[in-house]
Structure formats: structure tokens, C-alpha cells
Tab-separated table of C-alpha atoms in Angstrom:
chain	number	residue	atom	x	y	z
A	1051	MET	CA	-33.539	-18.576	4.066
A	1052	ARG	CA	-34.583	-20.185	0.790
A	1053	HIS	CA	-32.252	-23.139	1.222
A	1054	LEU	CA	-33.651	-23.790	4.736
A	1055	VAL	CA	-37.167	-23.917	3.346
A	1056	ALA	CA	-35.910	-26.346	0.693
A	1057	ARG	CA	-34.609	-28.527	3.540
A	1058	GLY	CA	-38.046	-28.645	5.099
A	1059	VAL	CA	-37.926	-25.817	7.625
A	1060	ARG	CA	-41.381	-24.223	7.872
A	1061	HIS	CA	-41.291	-22.194	11.075
A	1062	PHE	CA	-38.921	-19.274	11.647
A	1063	THR	CA	-38.441	-17.127	14.722
A	1064	VAL	CA	-36.566	-14.047	13.572
A	1065	LEU	CA	-34.789	-11.963	16.224
A	1066	THR	CA	-34.765	-8.339	15.159
A	1067	GLY	CA	-33.994	-4.889	16.454
A	1068	PRO	CA	-36.741	-2.371	17.364
A	1069	ASP	CA	-40.424	-3.315	17.306
A	1070	GLY	CA	-41.039	-1.566	14.009
A	1071	GLU	CA	-38.305	-3.603	12.335
A	1072	ALA	CA	-39.878	-6.861	13.586
A	1073	THR	CA	-43.206	-5.908	11.995
A	1074	LYS	CA	-41.571	-5.062	8.650
A	1075	ILE	CA	-39.670	-8.347	8.534
A	1076	THR	CA	-42.772	-10.369	9.395
A	1077	GLU	CA	-44.780	-8.676	6.645
A	1078	ALA	CA	-42.013	-9.040	4.058
A	1079	MET	CA	-41.481	-12.743	4.678
A	1080	THR	CA	-45.179	-13.510	4.949
A	1081	ASP	CA	-45.759	-11.891	1.544
A	1082	SER	CA	-42.877	-13.821	-0.018
A	1083	ALA	CA	-43.182	-16.997	-2.062
A	1084	PHE	CA	-41.751	-19.091	0.777
A	1085	PRO	CA	-44.274	-21.596	2.205
A	1086	CYS	CA	-43.343	-20.864	5.806
A	1087	GLU	CA	-44.548	-19.292	9.027
A	1088	VAL	CA	-42.527	-16.355	10.336
A	1089	HIS	CA	-42.599	-14.958	13.844
A	1090	ALA	CA	-40.395	-11.883	14.357
A	1091	VAL	CA	-39.380	-11.043	17.923
A	1092	PRO	CA	-37.572	-7.869	19.003
A	1093	TRP	CA	-34.272	-8.560	20.754
A	1094	ASP	CA	-31.803	-6.130	22.220
A	1095	SER	CA	-28.577	-7.868	21.203
A	1096	THR	CA	-26.830	-6.473	24.292
A	1097	ASP	CA	-29.251	-8.341	26.586
A	1098	PRO	CA	-28.377	-12.063	27.022
A	1099	PRO	CA	-31.142	-12.787	29.582
A	1100	GLN	CA	-33.727	-11.577	27.078
A	1101	LEU	CA	-32.368	-14.095	24.536
A	1102	THR	CA	-32.673	-16.907	27.076
A	1103	ALA	CA	-36.286	-15.927	27.741
A	1104	ILE	CA	-37.121	-15.840	24.018
A	1105	LEU	CA	-35.697	-19.328	23.478
A	1106	ALA	CA	-37.599	-20.653	26.495
A	1107	GLU	CA	-40.886	-19.436	24.997
A	1108	LEU	CA	-40.451	-21.117	21.591
A	1109	SER	CA	-43.550	-23.141	20.663
A	1110	ARG	CA	-41.455	-25.802	18.951
A	1111	PRO	CA	-38.019	-27.406	19.551
A	1112	LEU	CA	-35.154	-25.340	18.169
A	1113	ALA	CA	-34.143	-26.873	14.828
A	1114	GLY	CA	-31.211	-24.614	14.137
A	1115	VAL	CA	-29.622	-21.168	14.319
A	1116	LEU	CA	-28.940	-18.804	11.421
A	1117	HIS	CA	-27.227	-15.531	12.309
A	1118	GLY	CA	-25.938	-12.735	10.093
A	1119	VAL	CA	-23.018	-10.711	11.458
A	1120	PRO	CA	-23.757	-7.004	10.880
A	1121	ALA	CA	-21.409	-4.368	9.540
A	1122	THR	CA	-20.246	-1.793	12.051
A	1123	ASP	CA	-18.783	1.688	12.224
A	1124	ASP	CA	-15.056	1.305	11.888
A	1125	GLY	CA	-11.717	2.961	11.281
A	1126	VAL	CA	-7.999	2.561	11.828
A	1127	LEU	CA	-6.974	1.643	15.367
A	1128	GLY	CA	-5.746	5.109	16.260
A	1129	SER	CA	-9.078	6.676	15.314
A	1130	LEU	CA	-11.184	4.453	17.588
A	1131	ALA	CA	-11.789	5.459	21.181
A	1132	PRO	CA	-11.699	2.525	23.631
A	1133	ASP	CA	-15.446	2.719	24.231
A	1134	GLY	CA	-16.062	2.910	20.477
A	1135	LEU	CA	-14.064	-0.265	19.861
A	1136	ASP	CA	-15.868	-2.004	22.722
A	1137	ALA	CA	-19.251	-1.025	21.291
A	1138	ALA	CA	-18.307	-2.266	17.837
A	1139	LEU	CA	-17.090	-5.616	19.162
A	1140	LEU	CA	-20.250	-5.912	21.247
A	1141	GLN	CA	-22.303	-5.478	18.107
A	1142	VAL	CA	-20.292	-7.903	15.928
A	1143	ALA	CA	-19.028	-10.670	18.205
A	1144	ALA	CA	-21.140	-10.728	21.377
A	1145	PRO	CA	-24.478	-11.863	19.825
A	1146	VAL	CA	-22.856	-14.978	18.360
A	1147	TRP	CA	-21.320	-15.864	21.696
A	1148	TRP	CA	-24.648	-15.427	23.479
A	1149	LEU	CA	-26.413	-17.581	20.866
A	1150	HIS	CA	-23.725	-20.213	21.399
A	1151	GLU	CA	-24.184	-20.206	25.183
A	1152	ALA	CA	-27.987	-19.999	25.135
A	1153	THR	CA	-28.403	-22.955	22.751
A	1154	LEU	CA	-25.877	-25.367	24.296
A	1155	GLY	CA	-28.640	-27.398	25.938
A	1156	LEU	CA	-31.101	-27.194	23.029
A	1157	ALA	CA	-29.205	-29.370	20.527
A	1158	PRO	CA	-29.874	-27.398	17.322
A	1159	ALA	CA	-29.195	-29.375	14.139
A	1160	PHE	CA	-27.278	-26.495	12.578
A	1161	PHE	CA	-25.559	-23.319	13.760
A	1162	LEU	CA	-24.881	-21.249	10.669
A	1163	VAL	CA	-23.299	-17.785	10.686
A	1164	THR	CA	-22.908	-15.540	7.645
A	1165	SER	CA	-20.188	-12.942	8.005
A	1166	PRO	CA	-18.279	-10.280	6.078
A	1167	THR	CA	-14.816	-11.360	4.974
A	1168	ALA	CA	-13.051	-8.711	7.071
A	1169	GLY	CA	-11.699	-11.256	9.564
A	1170	LEU	CA	-9.997	-13.266	6.807
A	1171	LEU	CA	-9.353	-10.595	4.160
A	1172	PRO	CA	-9.001	-7.373	6.146
A	1173	ARG	CA	-8.659	-3.970	4.593
A	1174	ILE	CA	-7.280	-0.819	6.140
A	1175	GLY	CA	-9.818	0.824	8.428
A	1176	GLU	CA	-11.602	-2.376	9.493
A	1177	VAL	CA	-10.123	-2.907	12.950
A	1178	ALA	CA	-13.394	-3.607	14.759
A	1179	GLN	CA	-15.019	-5.576	11.932
A	1180	ALA	CA	-11.927	-7.692	11.375
A	1181	SER	CA	-11.458	-8.376	15.087
A	1182	GLY	CA	-15.103	-9.225	15.644
A	1183	THR	CA	-15.468	-11.525	12.642
A	1184	ALA	CA	-12.181	-13.249	13.474
A	1185	PHE	CA	-13.648	-14.017	16.892
A	1186	VAL	CA	-16.825	-15.377	15.272
A	1187	THR	CA	-14.769	-17.637	13.003
A	1188	ALA	CA	-12.770	-18.925	15.961
A	1189	LEU	CA	-15.975	-19.565	17.943
A	1190	VAL	CA	-17.479	-21.640	15.144
A	1191	GLN	CA	-14.281	-23.687	14.930
A	1192	HIS	CA	-14.419	-24.100	18.705
A	1193	ARG	CA	-17.931	-25.519	18.365
A	1194	ALA	CA	-16.726	-27.939	15.717
A	1195	ALA	CA	-13.919	-29.079	18.023
A	1196	LEU	CA	-16.533	-29.774	20.721
A	1197	GLY	CA	-18.549	-31.889	18.291
A	1198	LEU	CA	-21.281	-29.255	17.996
A	1199	PRO	CA	-22.746	-28.094	14.683
A	1200	GLY	CA	-21.185	-24.900	13.473
A	1201	GLN	CA	-20.365	-23.267	10.182
A	1202	VAL	CA	-19.404	-19.755	9.157
A	1203	ILE	CA	-19.660	-18.511	5.590
A	1204	ALA	CA	-17.662	-15.350	4.933
A	1205	TRP	CA	-18.699	-13.607	1.738
A	1206	GLU	CA	-18.980	-10.208	0.136
A	1207	ARG	CA	-22.248	-8.832	-1.119
A	1208	ASP	CA	-22.620	-6.661	-4.231
A	1209	ALA	CA	-23.235	-3.665	-1.991
A	1210	ASP	CA	-19.899	-4.160	-0.238
A	1211	GLY	CA	-17.775	-4.135	-3.382
A	1212	GLY	CA	-14.841	-6.436	-4.089
A	1213	ARG	CA	-11.607	-6.378	-2.142
A	1214	HIS	CA	-8.050	-7.458	-2.839
A	1215	GLY	CA	-8.723	-8.423	-6.464
A	1216	THR	CA	-11.958	-10.320	-5.774
A	1217	SER	CA	-15.450	-9.675	-7.085
A	1218	PRO	CA	-18.515	-9.577	-4.794
A	1219	LEU	CA	-21.331	-12.123	-4.966
A	1220	SER	CA	-24.960	-11.361	-5.687
A	1221	ASP	CA	-27.513	-12.277	-3.040
A	1222	ASP	CA	-28.916	-15.051	-5.272
A	1223	ARG	CA	-25.475	-16.554	-5.877
A	1224	ALA	CA	-24.641	-16.383	-2.184
A	1225	ALA	CA	-27.940	-18.098	-1.328
A	1226	ASP	CA	-27.123	-20.917	-3.763
A	1227	LEU	CA	-23.694	-21.386	-2.174
A	1228	LEU	CA	-25.238	-21.250	1.268
A	1229	GLY	CA	-27.511	-24.140	0.373
A	1230	ALA	CA	-24.622	-26.140	-1.076
A	1231	ALA	CA	-22.490	-25.608	2.041
A	1232	ASP	CA	-24.509	-27.986	4.226
A	1233	GLY	CA	-22.191	-30.514	5.807
A	1234	GLY	CA	-19.051	-28.829	4.473
A	1235	PRO	CA	-16.040	-27.411	6.358
A	1236	SER	CA	-16.637	-25.214	9.381
A	1237	VAL	CA	-15.264	-22.135	7.568
A	1238	LEU	CA	-16.180	-21.373	3.972
A	1239	VAL	CA	-15.120	-18.307	1.985
A	1240	PRO	CA	-16.916	-18.167	-1.385
A	1241	LEU	CA	-15.181	-15.574	-3.542
A	1242	GLY	CA	-15.177	-14.491	-7.149
A	1243	LEU	CA	-11.487	-14.314	-8.096
A	1244	VAL	CA	-10.200	-11.858	-10.686
A	1245	ALA	CA	-6.995	-13.662	-11.654
A	1246	GLY	CA	-5.103	-10.810	-13.314
A	1247	GLU	CA	-5.950	-8.336	-10.576
A	1248	LEU	CA	-5.058	-10.869	-7.895
A	1249	ALA	CA	-1.601	-11.479	-9.368
A	1250	ASP	CA	-1.020	-7.764	-9.887
A	1251	ARG	CA	-1.777	-6.979	-6.252
A	1252	GLU	CA	0.427	-9.831	-5.030
A	1253	GLN	CA	3.395	-8.327	-6.881
A	1254	TYR	CA	3.120	-5.228	-4.698
A	1255	GLY	CA	2.613	-7.043	-1.415
A	1256	GLY	CA	-0.976	-5.868	-1.111
A	1257	LEU	CA	-2.679	-9.194	-0.370
A	1258	PRO	CA	-3.529	-10.900	2.914
A	1259	PRO	CA	-1.901	-14.337	3.361
A	1260	LEU	CA	-4.989	-16.297	2.297
A	1261	LEU	CA	-5.117	-14.688	-1.145
A	1262	ALA	CA	-1.349	-14.296	-1.521
A	1263	ALA	CA	-0.999	-18.093	-1.479
A	1264	LEU	CA	-3.585	-18.376	-4.268
A	1265	ALA	CA	-1.898	-15.655	-6.313
A	1266	ARG	CA	1.527	-17.292	-6.009
A	1267	THR	CA	0.052	-20.607	-7.161
A	1268	ARG	CA	-1.425	-18.945	-10.231
A	1269	ILE	CA	1.843	-17.168	-10.983
A	1270	ARG	CA	3.804	-20.447	-10.779
A	1271	ASP	CA	1.316	-22.115	-13.106
A	1272	GLY	CA	0.875	-19.322	-15.584
A	1273	GLY	CA	4.102	-17.326	-15.487
A	1274	ARG	CA	4.726	-13.789	-14.351
A	1275	THR	CA	5.666	-10.587	-16.077
A	1276	ASP	CA	7.369	-7.491	-14.834
A	1277	PRO	CA	4.697	-4.844	-14.142
A	1278	GLN	CA	6.921	-2.154	-15.637
A	1279	ASP	CA	7.866	-3.534	-19.036
A	1280	GLY	CA	6.295	-6.951	-19.397
A	1281	ARG	CA	9.564	-8.904	-19.096
A	1282	PRO	CA	9.328	-12.317	-17.466
A	1283	GLY	CA	9.888	-12.082	-13.730
A	1284	GLY	CA	13.152	-13.469	-12.473
A	1285	GLY	CA	15.281	-13.561	-9.371
A	1286	ALA	CA	15.426	-9.815	-8.948
A	1287	SER	CA	12.561	-8.114	-7.147
A	1288	ASP	CA	10.249	-5.690	-8.903
A	1289	ALA	CA	11.826	-2.823	-6.974
A	1290	GLU	CA	15.317	-3.852	-8.111
A	1291	ARG	CA	14.201	-4.060	-11.745
A	1292	LEU	CA	12.537	-0.674	-11.402
A	1293	ARG	CA	15.784	0.875	-10.177
A	1294	GLU	CA	17.672	-0.759	-13.052
A	1295	ARG	CA	15.200	0.669	-15.516
A	1296	LEU	CA	15.538	4.155	-14.074
A	1297	THR	CA	19.342	4.087	-14.221
A	1298	GLY	CA	20.579	6.325	-17.016
A	1299	LEU	CA	17.145	7.707	-17.914
A	1300	PRO	CA	16.754	11.469	-18.288
A	1301	ALA	CA	14.596	13.022	-15.615
A	1302	ASP	CA	11.539	13.451	-17.869
A	1303	GLU	CA	11.586	9.794	-18.963
A	1304	ALA	CA	12.072	8.576	-15.389
A	1305	ASP	CA	9.083	10.702	-14.383
A	1306	GLU	CA	6.977	9.003	-17.077
A	1307	VAL	CA	7.883	5.543	-15.781
A	1308	LEU	CA	7.108	6.468	-12.194
A	1309	THR	CA	3.903	8.313	-13.084
A	1310	GLU	CA	2.613	5.150	-14.749
A	1311	LEU	CA	3.533	3.125	-11.652
A	1312	VAL	CA	1.675	5.559	-9.391
A	1313	ARG	CA	-1.378	5.598	-11.673
A	1314	ARG	CA	-1.509	1.791	-11.615
A	1315	GLN	CA	-1.430	1.765	-7.837
A	1316	VAL	CA	-4.071	4.492	-7.528
A	1317	ALA	CA	-6.326	2.594	-9.943
A	1318	ALA	CA	-5.909	-0.604	-7.932
A	1319	ALA	CA	-6.622	1.143	-4.625
A	1320	LEU	CA	-9.765	2.777	-6.014
A	1321	GLY	CA	-10.950	-0.345	-7.837
A	1322	HIS	CA	-10.585	1.043	-11.372
A	1323	ALA	CA	-10.009	-1.414	-14.193
A	1324	SER	CA	-7.170	0.549	-15.786
A	1325	ALA	CA	-4.552	3.160	-14.968
A	1326	ALA	CA	-5.920	5.105	-17.938
A	1327	ASP	CA	-8.792	6.161	-15.667
A	1328	ILE	CA	-6.374	8.122	-13.460
A	1329	ASP	CA	-5.536	11.705	-14.460
A	1330	PRO	CA	-1.951	12.266	-13.228
A	1331	ASP	CA	-2.568	15.969	-12.661
A	1332	ARG	CA	-5.810	15.579	-10.734
A	1333	ALA	CA	-5.623	15.828	-6.941
A	1334	PHE	CA	-5.792	12.535	-5.076
A	1335	ARG	CA	-8.699	13.780	-2.955
A	1336	ASP	CA	-10.677	14.637	-6.109
A	1337	LEU	CA	-10.091	11.103	-7.392
A	1338	GLY	CA	-11.803	9.747	-4.272
A	1339	LEU	CA	-8.829	8.865	-2.082
A	1340	ASP	CA	-9.815	9.315	1.543
A	1341	SER	CA	-7.434	9.031	4.494
A	1342	LEU	CA	-7.800	5.232	4.697
A	1343	LEU	CA	-7.163	4.684	0.990
A	1344	ALA	CA	-4.234	7.102	1.215
A	1345	VAL	CA	-2.610	4.774	3.741
A	1346	GLU	CA	-3.268	1.780	1.487
A	1347	LEU	CA	-1.784	3.604	-1.511
A	1348	ARG	CA	1.274	4.596	0.519
A	1349	ASN	CA	1.776	0.948	1.479
A	1350	ARG	CA	1.333	-0.267	-2.104
A	1351	ILE	CA	3.859	2.217	-3.494
A	1352	GLY	CA	6.264	1.407	-0.672
A	1353	ALA	CA	6.056	-2.289	-1.552
A	1354	ALA	CA	6.501	-1.578	-5.280
A	1355	THR	CA	9.585	0.604	-4.740
A	1356	ASP	CA	11.048	-0.943	-1.578
A	1357	LEU	CA	10.992	2.498	0.050
A	1358	ARG	CA	9.924	3.416	3.581
A	1359	LEU	CA	7.536	6.264	2.886
A	1360	PRO	CA	6.147	8.706	5.497
A	1361	ALA	CA	2.535	8.571	6.632
A	1362	GLY	CA	1.841	12.039	5.213
A	1363	LEU	CA	3.197	11.211	1.758
A	1364	LEU	CA	-0.002	12.015	-0.153
A	1365	PHE	CA	-0.545	15.252	1.743
A	1366	ASP	CA	2.873	16.496	0.621
A	1367	GLN	CA	2.522	15.172	-2.963
A	1368	PRO	CA	-1.020	16.059	-4.057
A	1369	ASN	CA	-1.260	14.158	-7.363
A	1370	ALA	CA	0.324	11.321	-9.324
A	1371	ALA	CA	2.647	13.575	-11.332
A	1372	ALA	CA	4.035	15.295	-8.235
A	1373	LEU	CA	4.436	11.986	-6.433
A	1374	ALA	CA	6.330	10.533	-9.404
A	1375	VAL	CA	8.841	13.406	-9.311
A	1376	HIS	CA	9.296	12.874	-5.573
A	1377	LEU	CA	9.862	9.150	-6.072
A	1378	ARG	CA	12.467	9.868	-8.740
A	1379	THR	CA	14.505	11.889	-6.262
A	1380	LEU	CA	14.427	8.883	-3.925
A	1381	LEU	CA	14.970	6.122	-6.482
A	1382	ALA	CA	16.967	7.401	-9.439
A	1383	PRO	CA	20.761	7.561	-8.991
A	1384	PRO	CA	21.920	11.193	-8.677
A	1385	GLU	CA	23.366	12.747	-11.813
A	1386	LYS	CA	27.123	13.240	-11.425
A	1387	ALA	CA	28.635	16.544	-12.496
A	1388	PRO	CA	31.052	16.142	-15.440
A	1389	SER	CA	33.860	17.556	-13.296
A	1390	ALA	CA	33.534	14.700	-10.838
A	1391	ALA	CA	34.864	12.165	-13.355
A	1392	VAL	CA	37.740	14.483	-14.350
A	1393	PHE	CA	38.911	15.000	-10.780
A	1394	ALA	CA	38.585	11.299	-10.072
A	1395	GLU	CA	40.999	10.569	-12.930
A	1396	LEU	CA	43.346	13.307	-11.745
A	1397	ASP	CA	43.453	11.661	-8.334
A	1398	ARG	CA	44.585	8.469	-10.070
A	1399	VAL	CA	47.222	10.345	-12.085
A	1400	GLU	CA	48.478	12.042	-8.938
A	1401	ALA	CA	48.983	8.639	-7.348
A	1402	LEU	CA	50.975	7.505	-10.428
A	1403	VAL	CA	53.131	10.638	-10.287
A	1404	GLY	CA	54.010	9.747	-6.730
A	1405	GLU	CA	55.164	6.333	-7.931
A	1406	ALA	CA	57.167	7.935	-10.796
A	1407	ALA	CA	59.128	10.006	-8.300
A	1408	THR	CA	60.860	6.787	-7.191
A	1409	HIS	CA	62.196	6.063	-10.709
A	1410	ASP	CA	65.411	7.321	-12.391
A	1411	GLU	CA	65.940	10.786	-13.814
A	1412	ASP	CA	64.989	9.889	-17.405
A	1413	VAL	CA	61.619	8.540	-16.308
A	1414	ARG	CA	60.970	11.593	-14.167
A	1415	ALA	CA	61.906	13.912	-17.054
A	1416	GLY	CA	59.538	12.082	-19.385
A	1417	VAL	CA	56.736	12.380	-16.876
A	1418	VAL	CA	57.405	16.106	-16.445
A	1419	ALA	CA	57.334	16.623	-20.227
A	1420	ARG	CA	53.972	14.806	-20.536
A	1421	LEU	CA	52.508	16.797	-17.687
A	1422	ARG	CA	53.680	20.046	-19.297
A	1423	GLU	CA	52.030	19.056	-22.577
A	1424	MET	CA	48.764	18.343	-20.755
A	1425	ALA	CA	49.012	21.641	-18.874
A	1426	ASP	CA	49.606	23.478	-22.137
A	1427	ARG	CA	46.480	21.931	-23.685
A	1428	LEU	CA	44.478	22.858	-20.609
A	1429	THR	CA	45.641	26.515	-20.645
A	1430	GLY	CA	45.338	26.891	-24.424
A	1431	ARG	CA	49.063	26.728	-25.189
A	1432	ALA	CA	48.827	24.107	-27.941
A	1433	ALA	CA	50.638	24.041	-31.286
A	1434	ASP	CA	50.215	27.758	-31.875
A	1435	GLY	CA	51.725	28.511	-28.480
A	1436	ALA	CA	54.711	26.216	-29.206
A	1437	ALA	CA	55.328	27.929	-32.560
A	1438	ALA	CA	55.288	31.328	-30.880
A	1439	ASP	CA	57.880	30.098	-28.349
A	1440	ARG	CA	60.159	28.941	-31.162
A	1441	ASP	CA	59.899	32.337	-32.839
A	1442	ARG	CA	60.810	34.071	-29.594
A	1443	VAL	CA	63.866	31.846	-29.213
A	1444	ARG	CA	65.060	32.574	-32.763
A	1445	THR	CA	64.734	36.315	-32.292
A	1446	ALA	CA	65.978	36.506	-28.696
A	1447	THR	CA	69.165	38.316	-27.726
A	1448	ASP	CA	72.015	36.550	-25.938
A	1449	GLU	CA	70.920	38.062	-22.641
A	1450	GLU	CA	67.303	36.816	-23.175
A	1451	LEU	CA	68.489	33.277	-24.028
A	1452	PHE	CA	70.693	33.043	-20.878
A	1453	SER	CA	67.715	34.259	-18.804
A	1454	LEU	CA	65.474	31.594	-20.385
A	1455	ILE	CA	68.017	28.839	-19.647
A	1456	ASP	CA	68.309	29.970	-16.032
A	1457	GLY	CA	64.483	29.746	-15.757
A	1458	LEU	CA	64.432	26.192	-17.153
A	1459	ASP	CA	67.119	25.064	-14.702
A	1460	SER	CA	65.170	26.393	-11.755
A	1461	THR	CA	61.957	24.711	-12.999
A	1462	ILE	CA	63.546	21.298	-13.559
């Protein structure tokens, strides 16, 4: 409210929750350094007629509206009962709509809404918040289209933590930006951007469209490196380069590469500055991964590897080391048994033998001789075996020699 006081506003009617809250707000603002008069009025935000009555009893013309969209209980869509989603939307979106309707005939000079960034930069588990704040943003733009004052400022407070590679704003910094926003676009999103983190998340497909466009611009301007080995990014996707890198690696080295990838993704999901903070043998749940972050991590790893991974991935693979081994079985080409190459070549030789059968007798005899030599090497009948055969021939009787010749004739 500091910037409103700086603009000359001296009288505030603050709509609050229960009576006790109204008293606390009045005392806090009266004791502040702001030279202003504060009148706090309880308002049940589910009661539009009460709002109309409050506005009708104002002692002065309405100069403007300032509304802060609250945070709400939330979750993934499947976890919210229909009445729970309705209640959350009633808390987030309905008060802004009722303020819009109730003030249409009062001509306020400004209609300013501060909102979380969930509607523009949603995270997993923010179905109600994202839906409600998206509605608020659309309503403010609707007011602008009607020629009515309206502005929404979506920002993240320190208490909320950063999201998607951004850093939150302090209350003082947000107040300064709020004061500078007067007369600006109808939708403002002041963010602290962490360039390296933003680009890193974009590589794994973990950014909403608004930030992905910024990350791609920075990558075009400043270059891009492969997250695995630092090589400049090219036409191939990160997943393709990862598969290339894994090709030919022994299992233990492939596990090291994939463990580092998993640690990087866990660190990003948890907001850690470095993968070094992630113990690969520590259970995901002990690292602080709840069910919502587990879904985000599954999506990040799926984008990094180009794999369709099951929803229960992190329940089946309890830590980074185990998950890396599982990913290797999905990504690394299977090791071929040495015999596979031998039999593949034999299949080729067999095809050539079939062709040789169509040639003349000399060619066929030469092929048979070569095949016998190869068979001898395979069965151990090499040079020593040939020498032993010659000795048997020299010492054989006439009857033994005729029997040997008969055997050769039948073989050929």
C-alpha cells in the first residue's frame, strides 16, 4: 500500500476475514509510518450482497480497488473432489469477479490485483490455484477491453520460493515494482531470472511456454552445451546424444553417466544448486521428494531420455543409483553374445556355399577342401592332426589303404 500512499491515497477501507482479523489489520496499519486512515471491515468473500452493502456505506467516493488473490489448498486434478475444487475456485476467483461487478457503476480510478504466478507458470499440484488465477488474469484483460481500469501483477514472494528457474521477490522489491507498474500493461509478471537454471530446465522440457520462449532466446544468443559432456548442442536431441554416449560403455560406466543425469534432475526438482547435494544411495523420500515432486521428476527424466516412464517409477526405483540402473536397461543397447556374430557370419558362408554348388567340379572341390580345413581347426585337428594322418598312411597295410580310399570316395 506504500505506493498508493505516495500517490496521495489517505483513506483505506480494508475488507478482511473474521472480526478479529479486521481489528489486527487496523491496529497494524494505524501503527505504521503511513500517513493514512484505515478502516477494516469484515467481509465473507462468499457473500456478494454483503460486498454491495459495504460499498454503499463508504463515506467517500471509491478511488480504486486493490485485491490480493490468496493461496489455496491444492493438489493434482485426480486428488481433488469436485466440491473441493469448487471451494478452491470460489476462494481464488469469485471475489475478484464480485469486486468487478460491484464496482462497475462506481468508476474507480484503478483496479489492481496481485496474484501468484500459478496461472502463468503452473507447477504440478496447482490445479485450483492455476485455474483460479488464470480466470483472474482473463477478467482483468476483459476489463481492459471494455475500457475499464484493470491490472494484474503476478509475482512470487520469498515465502513461496522460486519456480522453473526463477528467484522469488522480496516484499520490498515487489512493492517498488507495484508502484512502477502504474499505467503499464494489463498483465505484468515481475520475475527474477536465473539464466543458467532457466536454460538447463528448458533442455529437459520442464518449462511452461512463457519461460521456454525466454530460455530459447538466451540459448540462441549465448550458445548451448550438451548437459552430459559440455559439447556444443547441435541438430541431435539431448536424448539422442545420451544414447550415443551410452553405446559401447561397460555397464558400470553407463550407470555413472545415468546416475549423474538423475542427480541433476533431482537437484533441479528440489531446488538445489548442484547435483553434488544429492546422495545417489539415499531414498528419494528422505531427500524430500513427495508425490507431486515425484511426478515432476518422472516428467523431467522422461524428457531428458525420450522415454515414456510409468507413473510409479520412483516407487519401484527408490534412489538415484537404482533408477540409473533401470534407465540403463531401457536406454543402453543390449550386449550381444560373442556367438551371435559367429553364427551371423556362418549364415553368410552358408549362402555362399549354396552359390558354389552351381559352379564346376574344381570350384566345388576347392570349397570342400577349405571347409574341411576350417572344420579341422574347429575340432582341434590342426597341423598335429594332419601329421598323424600322414604317419597312419605310411604305416597302413594294403587292406587299410583300400578302405581309406573307399571312405574318401563316399565322402566326396
